[in-house]
CSV table of C-alpha atoms in Angstrom, one decimal:
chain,number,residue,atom,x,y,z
A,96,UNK,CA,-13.9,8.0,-2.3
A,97,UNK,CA,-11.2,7.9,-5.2
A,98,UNK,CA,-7.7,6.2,-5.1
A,99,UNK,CA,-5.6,7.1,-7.5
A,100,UNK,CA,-2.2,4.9,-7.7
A,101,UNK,CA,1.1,5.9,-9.3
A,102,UNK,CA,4.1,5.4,-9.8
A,103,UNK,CA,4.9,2.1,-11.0
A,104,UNK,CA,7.6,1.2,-13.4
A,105,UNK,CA,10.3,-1.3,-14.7
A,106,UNK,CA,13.3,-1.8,-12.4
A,107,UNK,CA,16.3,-4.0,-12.0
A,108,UNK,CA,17.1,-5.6,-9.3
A,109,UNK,CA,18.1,-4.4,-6.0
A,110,UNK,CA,16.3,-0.6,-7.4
A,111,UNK,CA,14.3,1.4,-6.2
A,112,UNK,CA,10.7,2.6,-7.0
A,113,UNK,CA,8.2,5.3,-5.6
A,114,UNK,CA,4.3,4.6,-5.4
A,115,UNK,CA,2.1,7.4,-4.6
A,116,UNK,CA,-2.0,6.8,-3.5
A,117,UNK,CA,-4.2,10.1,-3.9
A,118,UNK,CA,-7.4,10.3,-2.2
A,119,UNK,CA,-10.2,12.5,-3.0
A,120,UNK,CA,-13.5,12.2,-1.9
A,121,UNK,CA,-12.5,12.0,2.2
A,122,UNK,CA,-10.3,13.4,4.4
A,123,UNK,CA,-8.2,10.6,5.9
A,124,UNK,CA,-8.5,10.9,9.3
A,125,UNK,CA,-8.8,8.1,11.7
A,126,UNK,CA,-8.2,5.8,8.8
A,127,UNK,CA,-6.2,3.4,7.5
A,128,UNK,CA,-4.2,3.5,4.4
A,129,UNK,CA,-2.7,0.1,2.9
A,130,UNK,CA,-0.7,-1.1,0.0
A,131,UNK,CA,-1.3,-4.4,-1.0
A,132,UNK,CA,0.2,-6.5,-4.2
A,133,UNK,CA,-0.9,-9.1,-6.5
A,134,UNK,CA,0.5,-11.3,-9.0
A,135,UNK,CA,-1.7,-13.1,-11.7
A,136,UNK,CA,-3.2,-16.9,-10.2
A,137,UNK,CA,-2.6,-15.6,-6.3
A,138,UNK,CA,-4.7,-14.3,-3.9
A,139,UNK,CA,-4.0,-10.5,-2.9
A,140,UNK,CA,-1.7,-10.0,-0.3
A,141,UNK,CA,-0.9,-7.3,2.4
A,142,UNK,CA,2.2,-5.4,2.3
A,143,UNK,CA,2.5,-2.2,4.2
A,144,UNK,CA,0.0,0.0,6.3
A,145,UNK,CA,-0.2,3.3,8.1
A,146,UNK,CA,-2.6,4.7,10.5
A,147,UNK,CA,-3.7,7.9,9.7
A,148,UNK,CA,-3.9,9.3,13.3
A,149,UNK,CA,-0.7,8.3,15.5
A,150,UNK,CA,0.8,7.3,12.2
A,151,UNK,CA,1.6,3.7,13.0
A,152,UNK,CA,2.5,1.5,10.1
A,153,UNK,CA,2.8,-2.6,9.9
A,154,UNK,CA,4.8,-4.3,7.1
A,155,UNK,CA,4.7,-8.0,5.6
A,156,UNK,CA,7.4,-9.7,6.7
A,157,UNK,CA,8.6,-10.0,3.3
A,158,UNK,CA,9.5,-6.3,2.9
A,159,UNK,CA,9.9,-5.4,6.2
A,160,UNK,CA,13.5,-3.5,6.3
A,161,UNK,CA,12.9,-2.4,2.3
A,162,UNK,CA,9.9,-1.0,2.2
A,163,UNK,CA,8.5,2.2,3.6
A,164,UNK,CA,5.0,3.9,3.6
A,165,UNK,CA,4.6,7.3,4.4
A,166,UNK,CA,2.2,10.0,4.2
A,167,UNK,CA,1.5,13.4,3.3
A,168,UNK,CA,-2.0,15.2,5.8
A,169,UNK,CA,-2.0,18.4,3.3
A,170,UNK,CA,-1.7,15.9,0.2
A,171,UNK,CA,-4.0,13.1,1.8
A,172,UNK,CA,-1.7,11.0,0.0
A,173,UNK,CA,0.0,8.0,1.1
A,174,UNK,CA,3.7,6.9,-0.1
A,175,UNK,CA,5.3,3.1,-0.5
A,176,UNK,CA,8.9,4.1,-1.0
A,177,UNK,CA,10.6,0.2,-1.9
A,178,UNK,CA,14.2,-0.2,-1.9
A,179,UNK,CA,16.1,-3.3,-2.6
A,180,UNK,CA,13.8,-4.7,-4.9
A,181,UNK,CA,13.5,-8.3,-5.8
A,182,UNK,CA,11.9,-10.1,-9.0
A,183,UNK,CA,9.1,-11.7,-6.4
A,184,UNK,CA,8.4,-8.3,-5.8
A,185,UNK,CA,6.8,-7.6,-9.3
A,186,UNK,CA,2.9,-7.6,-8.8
A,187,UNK,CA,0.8,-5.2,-9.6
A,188,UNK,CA,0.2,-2.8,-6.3
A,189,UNK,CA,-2.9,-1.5,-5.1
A,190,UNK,CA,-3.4,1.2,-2.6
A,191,UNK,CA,-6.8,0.6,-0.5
A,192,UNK,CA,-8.8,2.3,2.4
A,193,UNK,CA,-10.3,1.1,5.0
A,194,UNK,CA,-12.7,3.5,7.1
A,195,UNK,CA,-13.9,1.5,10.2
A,196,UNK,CA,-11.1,-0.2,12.1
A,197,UNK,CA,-10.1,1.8,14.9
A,198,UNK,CA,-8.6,0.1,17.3
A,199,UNK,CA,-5.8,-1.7,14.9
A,200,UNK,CA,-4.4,-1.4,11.8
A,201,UNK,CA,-5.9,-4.8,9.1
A,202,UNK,CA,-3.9,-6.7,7.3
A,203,UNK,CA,-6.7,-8.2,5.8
A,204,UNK,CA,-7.9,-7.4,2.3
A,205,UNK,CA,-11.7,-7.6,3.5
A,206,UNK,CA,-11.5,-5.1,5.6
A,207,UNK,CA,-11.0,-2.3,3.4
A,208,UNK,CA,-13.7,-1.0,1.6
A,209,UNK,CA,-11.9,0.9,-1.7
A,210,UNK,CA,-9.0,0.3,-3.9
A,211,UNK,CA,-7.2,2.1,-6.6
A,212,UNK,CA,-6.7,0.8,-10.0
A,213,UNK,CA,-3.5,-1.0,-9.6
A,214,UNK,CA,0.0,-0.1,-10.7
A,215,UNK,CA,1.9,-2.3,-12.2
A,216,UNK,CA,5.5,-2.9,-10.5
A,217,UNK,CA,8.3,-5.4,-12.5
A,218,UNK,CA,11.2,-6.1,-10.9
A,219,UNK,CA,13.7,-7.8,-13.6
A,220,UNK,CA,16.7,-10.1,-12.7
């Protein structure tokens, strides 16, 4: 399995930015899809999910109103569409899989078993 990430960029604040998360390798059924976000010195933290099948999606508190993540079944691709964007927002974003919870969606980075490269999103003030 391959994740590709896209989409990052320079913004100022309260913009808007587009991330996009390719898979190939596996169809993404009954998985889960995640963004997560990292800044250099700190651990890697959750920030929006979707369920493949049912399509339900849980946000971090943090960007929960701004943020969206979608997803296109034909593409296999999965979207973080973040509005209102804050300089604690810059972090470089990785998109990550996980293939063997069912019953909930993780918001744990050990549960999901491959990542994309990163994209790198600054937010300036």
């Amino acid at each position: 399995v391959q994740l590709q990430a896209s989409g990052g960029g320079l913004v100022q604040a309260g913009g808007s930015l587009s991330l996009s998360c390719a898979a190939s390798g596996r169809r993404l059924s009954m998985n889960t899809v995640a963004w997560f976000r990292q800044t250099p010195g700190k651990e890697r933290e959750f920030v929006a999910a979707i369920k493949w099948s049912g399509s339900r999606t849980v946000y971090a508190d943090s960007v929960k109103g701004r943020f969206a993540i979608s997803k296109d079944n034909a593409k296999n691709s999965v979207y973080l569409l973040m509005n209102t964007l804050k300089p604690e927002d810059t972090a470089v974003y990785y998109c990550a899989l996980d293939t063997t919870t069912v019953a909930f969606v993780s918001t744990f980075v050990n549960r999901y078993e491959y990542w994309g490269q990163g994209t790198q999103v600054t937010v300036s003030s």
